[in-house]
Coordinates of C-alpha atoms in Angstrom, one line a residue:
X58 CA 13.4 -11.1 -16.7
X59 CA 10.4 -12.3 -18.9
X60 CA 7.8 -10.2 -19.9
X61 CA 5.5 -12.8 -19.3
X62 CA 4.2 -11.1 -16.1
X63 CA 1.4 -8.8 -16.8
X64 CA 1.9 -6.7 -13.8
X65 CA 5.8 -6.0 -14.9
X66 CA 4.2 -4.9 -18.4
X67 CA 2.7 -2.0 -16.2
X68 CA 5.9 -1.1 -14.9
X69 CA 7.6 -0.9 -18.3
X70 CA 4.6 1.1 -19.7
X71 CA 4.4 3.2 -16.8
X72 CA 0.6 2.4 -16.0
X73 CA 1.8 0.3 -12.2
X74 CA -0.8 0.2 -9.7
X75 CA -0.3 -1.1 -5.8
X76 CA -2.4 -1.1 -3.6
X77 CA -1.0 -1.2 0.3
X78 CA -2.9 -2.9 2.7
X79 CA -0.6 -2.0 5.5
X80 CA 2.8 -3.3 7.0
X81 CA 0.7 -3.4 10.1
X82 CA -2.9 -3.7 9.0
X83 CA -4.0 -7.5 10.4
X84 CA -7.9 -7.1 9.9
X85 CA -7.9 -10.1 8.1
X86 CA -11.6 -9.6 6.2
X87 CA -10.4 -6.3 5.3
X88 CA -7.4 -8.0 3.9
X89 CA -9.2 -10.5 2.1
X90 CA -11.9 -7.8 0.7
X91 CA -10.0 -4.9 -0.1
X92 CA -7.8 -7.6 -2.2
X93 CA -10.8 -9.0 -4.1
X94 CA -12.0 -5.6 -5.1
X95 CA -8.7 -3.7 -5.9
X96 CA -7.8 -6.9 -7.6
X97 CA -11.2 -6.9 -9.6
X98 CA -10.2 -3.8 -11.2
X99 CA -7.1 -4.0 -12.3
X100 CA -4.5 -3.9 -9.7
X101 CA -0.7 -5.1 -10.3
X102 CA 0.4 -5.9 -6.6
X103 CA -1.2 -6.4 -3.4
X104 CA 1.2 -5.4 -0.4
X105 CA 0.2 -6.6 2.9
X106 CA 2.1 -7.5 6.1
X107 CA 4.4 -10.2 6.4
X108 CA 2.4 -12.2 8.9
X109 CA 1.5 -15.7 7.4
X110 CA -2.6 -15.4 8.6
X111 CA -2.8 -12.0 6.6
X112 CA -0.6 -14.1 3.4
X113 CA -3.8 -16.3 3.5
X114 CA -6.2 -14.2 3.8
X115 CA -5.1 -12.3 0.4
X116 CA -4.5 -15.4 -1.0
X117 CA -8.4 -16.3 -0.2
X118 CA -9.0 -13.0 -2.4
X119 CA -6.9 -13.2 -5.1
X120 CA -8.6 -16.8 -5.7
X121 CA -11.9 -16.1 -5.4
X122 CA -11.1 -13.0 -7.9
X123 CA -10.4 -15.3 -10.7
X124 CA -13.4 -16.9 -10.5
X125 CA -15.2 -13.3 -11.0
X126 CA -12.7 -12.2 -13.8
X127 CA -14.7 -12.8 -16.7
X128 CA -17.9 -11.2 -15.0
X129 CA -15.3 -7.9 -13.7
X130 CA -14.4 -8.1 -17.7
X131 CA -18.0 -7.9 -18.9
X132 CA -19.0 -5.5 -16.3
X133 CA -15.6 -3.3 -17.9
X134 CA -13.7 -3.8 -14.8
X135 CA -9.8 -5.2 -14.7
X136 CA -8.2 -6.9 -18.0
X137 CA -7.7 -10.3 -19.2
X138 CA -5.1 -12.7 -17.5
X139 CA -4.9 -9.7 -15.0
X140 CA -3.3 -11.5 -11.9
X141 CA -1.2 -9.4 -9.1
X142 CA 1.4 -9.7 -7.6
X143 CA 1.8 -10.7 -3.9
X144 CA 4.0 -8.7 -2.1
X145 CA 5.3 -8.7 1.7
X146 CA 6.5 -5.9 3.5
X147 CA 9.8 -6.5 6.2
X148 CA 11.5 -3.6 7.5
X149 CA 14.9 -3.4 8.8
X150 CA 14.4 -1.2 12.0
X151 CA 12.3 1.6 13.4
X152 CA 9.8 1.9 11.0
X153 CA 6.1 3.9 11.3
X154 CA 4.9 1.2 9.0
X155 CA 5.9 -1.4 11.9
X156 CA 4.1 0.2 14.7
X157 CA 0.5 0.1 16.8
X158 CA -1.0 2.6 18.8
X159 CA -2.0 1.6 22.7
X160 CA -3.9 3.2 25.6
X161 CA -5.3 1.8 28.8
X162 CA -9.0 2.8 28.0
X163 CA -10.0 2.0 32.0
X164 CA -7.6 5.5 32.6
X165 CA -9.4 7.4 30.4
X166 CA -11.8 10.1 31.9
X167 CA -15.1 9.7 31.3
X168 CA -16.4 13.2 30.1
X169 CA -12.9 13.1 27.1
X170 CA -14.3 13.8 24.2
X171 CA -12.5 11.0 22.5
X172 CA -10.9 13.4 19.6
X173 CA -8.7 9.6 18.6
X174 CA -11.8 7.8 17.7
X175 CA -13.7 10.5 15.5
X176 CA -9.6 10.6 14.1
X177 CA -9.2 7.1 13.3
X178 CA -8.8 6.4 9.6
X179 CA -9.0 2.4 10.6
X180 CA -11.8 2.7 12.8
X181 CA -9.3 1.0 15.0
X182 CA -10.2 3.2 18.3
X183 CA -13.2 2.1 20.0
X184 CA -15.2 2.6 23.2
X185 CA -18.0 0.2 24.5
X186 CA -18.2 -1.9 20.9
X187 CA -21.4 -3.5 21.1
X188 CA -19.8 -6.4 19.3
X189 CA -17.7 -7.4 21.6
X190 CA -18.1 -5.0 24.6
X191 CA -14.8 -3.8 24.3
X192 CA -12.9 -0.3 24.4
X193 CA -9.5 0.5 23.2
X194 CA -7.0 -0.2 19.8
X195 CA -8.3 -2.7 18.0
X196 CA -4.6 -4.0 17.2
X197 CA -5.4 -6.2 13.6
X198 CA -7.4 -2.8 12.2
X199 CA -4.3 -0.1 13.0
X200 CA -2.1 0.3 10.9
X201 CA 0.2 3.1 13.2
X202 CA -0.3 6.1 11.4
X203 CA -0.1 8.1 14.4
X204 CA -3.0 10.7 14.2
X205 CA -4.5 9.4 17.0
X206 CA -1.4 10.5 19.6
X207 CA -1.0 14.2 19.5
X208 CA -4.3 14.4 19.4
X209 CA -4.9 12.6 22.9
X210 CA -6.0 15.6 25.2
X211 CA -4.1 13.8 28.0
X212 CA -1.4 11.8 26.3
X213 CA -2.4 8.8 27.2
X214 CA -1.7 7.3 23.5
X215 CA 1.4 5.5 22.7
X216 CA 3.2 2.9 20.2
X217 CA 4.5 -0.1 20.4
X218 CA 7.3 -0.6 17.7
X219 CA 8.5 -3.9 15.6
X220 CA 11.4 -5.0 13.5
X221 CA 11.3 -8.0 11.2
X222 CA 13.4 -11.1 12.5
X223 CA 15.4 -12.6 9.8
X224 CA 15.3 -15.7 11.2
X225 CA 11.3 -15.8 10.4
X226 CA 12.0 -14.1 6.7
X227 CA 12.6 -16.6 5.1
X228 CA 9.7 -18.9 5.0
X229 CA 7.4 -16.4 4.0
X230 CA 10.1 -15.4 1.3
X231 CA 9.8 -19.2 0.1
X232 CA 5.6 -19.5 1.1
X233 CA 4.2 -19.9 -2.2
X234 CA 2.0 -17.5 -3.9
X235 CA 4.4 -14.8 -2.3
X236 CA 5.8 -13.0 -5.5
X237 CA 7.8 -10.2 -3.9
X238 CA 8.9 -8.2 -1.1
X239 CA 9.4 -4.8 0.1
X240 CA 12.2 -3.4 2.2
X241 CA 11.3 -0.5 4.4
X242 CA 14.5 1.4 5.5
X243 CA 16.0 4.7 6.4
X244 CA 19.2 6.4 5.2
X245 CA 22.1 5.2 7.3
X246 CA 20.9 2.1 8.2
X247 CA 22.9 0.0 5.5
X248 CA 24.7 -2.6 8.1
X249 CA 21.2 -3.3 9.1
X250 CA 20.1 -3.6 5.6
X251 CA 22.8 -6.3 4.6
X252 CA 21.9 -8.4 7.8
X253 CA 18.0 -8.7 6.6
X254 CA 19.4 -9.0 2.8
X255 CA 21.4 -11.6 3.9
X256 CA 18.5 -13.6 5.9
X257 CA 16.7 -13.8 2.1
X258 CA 19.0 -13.5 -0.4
X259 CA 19.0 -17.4 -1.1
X260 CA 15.3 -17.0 -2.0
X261 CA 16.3 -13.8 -3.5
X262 CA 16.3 -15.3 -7.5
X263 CA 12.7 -16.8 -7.1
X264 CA 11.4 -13.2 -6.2
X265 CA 9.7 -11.8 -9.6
X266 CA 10.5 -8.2 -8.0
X267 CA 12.1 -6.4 -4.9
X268 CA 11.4 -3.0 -3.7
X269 CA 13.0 -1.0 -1.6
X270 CA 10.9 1.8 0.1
X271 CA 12.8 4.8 1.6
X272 CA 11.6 8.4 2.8
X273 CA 14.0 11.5 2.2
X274 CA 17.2 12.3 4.4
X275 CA 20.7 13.8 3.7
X276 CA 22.7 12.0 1.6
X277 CA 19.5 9.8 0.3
X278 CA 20.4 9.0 -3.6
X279 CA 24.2 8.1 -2.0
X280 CA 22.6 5.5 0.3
X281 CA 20.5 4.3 -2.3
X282 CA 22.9 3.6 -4.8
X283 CA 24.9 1.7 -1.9
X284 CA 22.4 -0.4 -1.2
X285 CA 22.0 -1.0 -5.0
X286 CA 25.8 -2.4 -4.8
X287 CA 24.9 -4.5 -2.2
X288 CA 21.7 -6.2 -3.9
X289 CA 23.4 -6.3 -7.2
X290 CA 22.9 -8.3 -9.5
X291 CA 19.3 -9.1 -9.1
X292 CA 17.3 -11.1 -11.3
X293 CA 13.8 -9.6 -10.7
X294 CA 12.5 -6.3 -11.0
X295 CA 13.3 -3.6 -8.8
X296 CA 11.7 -0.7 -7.7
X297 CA 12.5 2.6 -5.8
X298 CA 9.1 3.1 -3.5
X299 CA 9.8 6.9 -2.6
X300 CA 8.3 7.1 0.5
X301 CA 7.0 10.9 0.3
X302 CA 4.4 11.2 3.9
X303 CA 3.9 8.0 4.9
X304 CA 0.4 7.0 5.6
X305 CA -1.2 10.5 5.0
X306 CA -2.4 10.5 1.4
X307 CA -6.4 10.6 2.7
X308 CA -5.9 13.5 4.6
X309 CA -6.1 16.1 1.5
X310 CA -4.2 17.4 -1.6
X311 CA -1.3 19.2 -0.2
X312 CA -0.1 15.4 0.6
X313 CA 0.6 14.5 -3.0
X314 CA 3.5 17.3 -3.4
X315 CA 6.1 15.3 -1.2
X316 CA 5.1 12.8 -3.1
X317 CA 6.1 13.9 -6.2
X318 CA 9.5 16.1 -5.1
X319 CA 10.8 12.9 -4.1
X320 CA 9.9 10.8 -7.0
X321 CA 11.5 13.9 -9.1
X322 CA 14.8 13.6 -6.5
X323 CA 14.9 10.2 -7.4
X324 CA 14.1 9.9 -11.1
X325 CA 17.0 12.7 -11.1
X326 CA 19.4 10.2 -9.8
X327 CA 18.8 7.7 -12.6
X328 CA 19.4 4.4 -10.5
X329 CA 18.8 1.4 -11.8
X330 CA 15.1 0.3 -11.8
X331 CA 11.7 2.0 -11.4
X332 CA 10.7 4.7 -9.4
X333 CA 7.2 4.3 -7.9
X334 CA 5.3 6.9 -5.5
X335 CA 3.6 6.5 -2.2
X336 CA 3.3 7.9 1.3
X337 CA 0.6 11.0 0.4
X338 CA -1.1 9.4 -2.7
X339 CA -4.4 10.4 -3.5
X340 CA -6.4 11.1 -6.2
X341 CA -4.5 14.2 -7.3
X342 CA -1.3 12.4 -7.5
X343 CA -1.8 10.9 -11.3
X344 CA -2.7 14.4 -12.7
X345 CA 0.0 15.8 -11.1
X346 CA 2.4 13.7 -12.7
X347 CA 0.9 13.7 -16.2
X348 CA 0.5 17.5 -15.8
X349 CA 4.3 18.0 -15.3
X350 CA 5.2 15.0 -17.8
X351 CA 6.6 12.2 -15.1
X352 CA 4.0 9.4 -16.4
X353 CA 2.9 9.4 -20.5
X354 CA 1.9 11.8 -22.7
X355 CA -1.7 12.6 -21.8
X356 CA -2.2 15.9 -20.9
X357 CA -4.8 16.9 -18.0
X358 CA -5.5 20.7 -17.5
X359 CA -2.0 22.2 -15.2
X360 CA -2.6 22.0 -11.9
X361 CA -1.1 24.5 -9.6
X362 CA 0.1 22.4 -6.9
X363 CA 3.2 24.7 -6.4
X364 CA 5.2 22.4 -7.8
X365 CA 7.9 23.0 -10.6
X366 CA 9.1 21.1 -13.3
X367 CA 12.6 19.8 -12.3
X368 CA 13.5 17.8 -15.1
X369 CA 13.8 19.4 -18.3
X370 CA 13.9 16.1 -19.9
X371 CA 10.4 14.5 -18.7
X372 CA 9.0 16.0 -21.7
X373 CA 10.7 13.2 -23.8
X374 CA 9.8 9.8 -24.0
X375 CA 12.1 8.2 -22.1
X376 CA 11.2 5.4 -19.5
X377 CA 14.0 6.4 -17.4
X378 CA 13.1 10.1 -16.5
X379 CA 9.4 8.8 -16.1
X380 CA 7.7 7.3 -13.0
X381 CA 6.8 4.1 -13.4
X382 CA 3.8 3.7 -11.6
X383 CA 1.8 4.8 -7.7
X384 CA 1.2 3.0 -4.7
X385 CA -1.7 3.9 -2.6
X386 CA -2.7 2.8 1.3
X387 CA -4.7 4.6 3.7
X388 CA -6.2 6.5 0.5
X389 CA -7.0 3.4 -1.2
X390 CA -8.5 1.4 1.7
X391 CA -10.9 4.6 3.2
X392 CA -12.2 4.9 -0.3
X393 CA -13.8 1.6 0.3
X394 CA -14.6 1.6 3.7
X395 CA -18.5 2.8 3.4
X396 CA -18.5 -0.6 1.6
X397 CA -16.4 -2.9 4.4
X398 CA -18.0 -1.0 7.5
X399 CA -21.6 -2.0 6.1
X400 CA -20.5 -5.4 5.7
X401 CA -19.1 -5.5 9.5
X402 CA -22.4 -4.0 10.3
X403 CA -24.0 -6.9 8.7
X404 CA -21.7 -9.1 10.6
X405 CA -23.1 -7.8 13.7
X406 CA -27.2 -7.7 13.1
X407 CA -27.0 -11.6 12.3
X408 CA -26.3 -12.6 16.2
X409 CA -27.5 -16.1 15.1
X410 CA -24.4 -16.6 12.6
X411 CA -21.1 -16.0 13.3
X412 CA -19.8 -16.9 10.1
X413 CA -17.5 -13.2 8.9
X414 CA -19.9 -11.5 5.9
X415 CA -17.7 -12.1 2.9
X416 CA -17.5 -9.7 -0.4
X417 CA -18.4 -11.9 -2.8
X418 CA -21.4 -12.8 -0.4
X419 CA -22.9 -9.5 -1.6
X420 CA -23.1 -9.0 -5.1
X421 CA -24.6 -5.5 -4.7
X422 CA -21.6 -4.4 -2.5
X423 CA -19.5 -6.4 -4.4
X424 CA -20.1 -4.7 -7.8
X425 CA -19.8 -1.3 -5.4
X426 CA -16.6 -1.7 -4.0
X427 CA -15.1 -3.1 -7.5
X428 CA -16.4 0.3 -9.2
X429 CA -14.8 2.4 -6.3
X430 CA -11.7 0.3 -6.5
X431 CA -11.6 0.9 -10.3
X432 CA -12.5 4.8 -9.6
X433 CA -8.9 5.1 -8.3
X434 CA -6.9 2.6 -10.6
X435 CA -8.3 3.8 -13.8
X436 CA -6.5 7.2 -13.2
X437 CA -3.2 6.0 -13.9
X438 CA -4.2 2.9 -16.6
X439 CA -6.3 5.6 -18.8
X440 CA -3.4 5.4 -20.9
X441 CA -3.6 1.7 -21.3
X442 CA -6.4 -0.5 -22.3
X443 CA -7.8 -1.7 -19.1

């Protein structure tokens, strides 16, 4: 593999930032916004859902981000040639990634409290939206985390689950602009693995990277290295997404520790590739790793996160006993939703246009979201001249 990939440069130094619009997130303005902004400041990959309108709609960003480069440059935002990768998430079964919350909102009672729309980290749940007088999921804005079900005073909440068909992988594996993909699965699940890996493996060698996302389970670093057999050789990049709690990293700090365990479990197991974080990524993540030594020599004041240092090696400079870089979803997109709810809002106050309120429209909430944007990815390229 070349190192004429900028983004791949971050993995080798160790300075890899993703940000994850959602396996399931279809908002398509979001899309296209949060892509802009994150891409702005400095962002290696955009993840988003395999779904060809939501391909465009980053697509639509990262365009109209070149065009804004050299201002995002002036302004001390992002780096020269910066350009992301474009990466689609597939799953191959069950997954909470796959999934959408439903509820019949005509069976609600009318004096419920409505605890799953005060929950909602998408803003997905609504009741009486004077947009388009409607009430219940808004099914392109959720994402399925889940918070909204337990939470249901009369358990009306469910989800409706997905699974990938290989049959409609591999055009969005060919689609161009589409640089990589992810591969959600789940220890034991390696016959079904094979059968999706075997739906894109022809398309596999014009890939620049695969990644294969995976939470804890018995026998995990056994499964992983079998699915590394199967895959093998590969001629992009590969990366080890350690699925620590999925889909929880803006609910506070204590997310960040399964996190980290199980980038440590699998740095321990010294597969071949990179080892990158999610699920529970927030901003305490990146001083948590360069506190215990798992991403470059900087030193931020310890942090007592309970948290101790596995490996006696990750004091040494050596790439392989070092995570490579963080991935970061619901975290990422909250921090800039002040910025995409106001221009919603906008959206709505102009009855007389029905045109969608773009960012670049904005240049005051532009520059706004880019600085947020470049609040969070700054934390992990402070090592690295932006």
């Amino acid at each position: 593999m070349t190192d004429l990939f900028a983004p791949l440069q971050s993995l080798k130094q160790g300075d890899w930032f993703k940000l994850i619009c959602g396996a399931s997130f279809q908002h398509l303005p979001a899309v296209r916004n949060l892509t802009l902004a994150y891409t702005l400041a400095g962002a290696d990959c955009i993840d988003v859902a395999a779904d060809p309108a939501v391909i465009a709609a980053a697509q639509a960003g990262l365009q109209v981000a070149k065009t804004l480069a050299m201002d995002a440059q002036k302004r001390g935002f992002g780096k020269r040639g910066n350009s992301p990768f474009l990466m689609v998430s597939l799953n191959d079964g069950e997954d909470p990634h796959f999934r959408k919350a439903e509820f019949n909102p005509s069976e609600c009672p009318t004096d419920c409290p409505r605890p799953c729309e005060r929950i909602c980290p998408a803003q997905a749940i609504v009741f009486n939206s004077r947009k388009e007088d409607f009430s219940g999921v808004v099914s392109e804005k959720c994402y399925g985390c889940g918070r909204c079900i337990p939470i249901c005073p009369y358990d009306m909440i469910y989800t409706s689950l997905y699974v990938s068909t290989p049959a409609a992988i591999a055009p969005l594996v060919m689609s161009t602009g589409v640089d990589a993909v992810e591969i959600h699965t789940k220890v034991g699940r390696l016959a079904e693995f094979e059968q999706l890996w075997q739906a894109i493996s022809p398309w596999a060698d014009q890939l620049k990277l695969l990644a294969i996302s995976c939470p804890d389970g018995e026998g995990m670093t056994d499964y992983l290295r079998a699915l590394y057999d199967l895959i093998a050789p590969l001629k992009g990049a590969l990366i080890w997404q350690t699925d620590g709690r999925p889909m929880s990293g803006d609910i506070g700090d204590g997310t960040t520790i399964a996190a980290v365990k199980l980038g440590q479990k699998v740095l321990a197991a010294k597969l071949p590739g990179y080892v990158q974080l999610a699920g529970g990524t927030n901003s305490y993540t990146v001083a948590k790793l360069k506190a215990m030594g798992l991403l470059s020599d900087l030193r931020l004041p310890i942090l007592d996160f309970g948290l101790e240092d596995t490996n006696p090696q990750s004091k040494i400079q050596n790439p392989k006993s070092k995570i490579s870089g963080v991935a970061y979803g619901s975290y990422a997109r909250v921090l800039l939703s002040p910025i995409l709810e106001q221009l919603e809002n906008k959206e709505v106050s102009n009855t007389n246009v029905k045109a969608t309120v773009r960012l670049e429209e904005d240049d005051i909430l532009l520059w706004q979201a880019v600085e947020l944007a470049h609040s969070l990815v700054s934390q992990i390229k402070s090592q690295q001249e932006l």
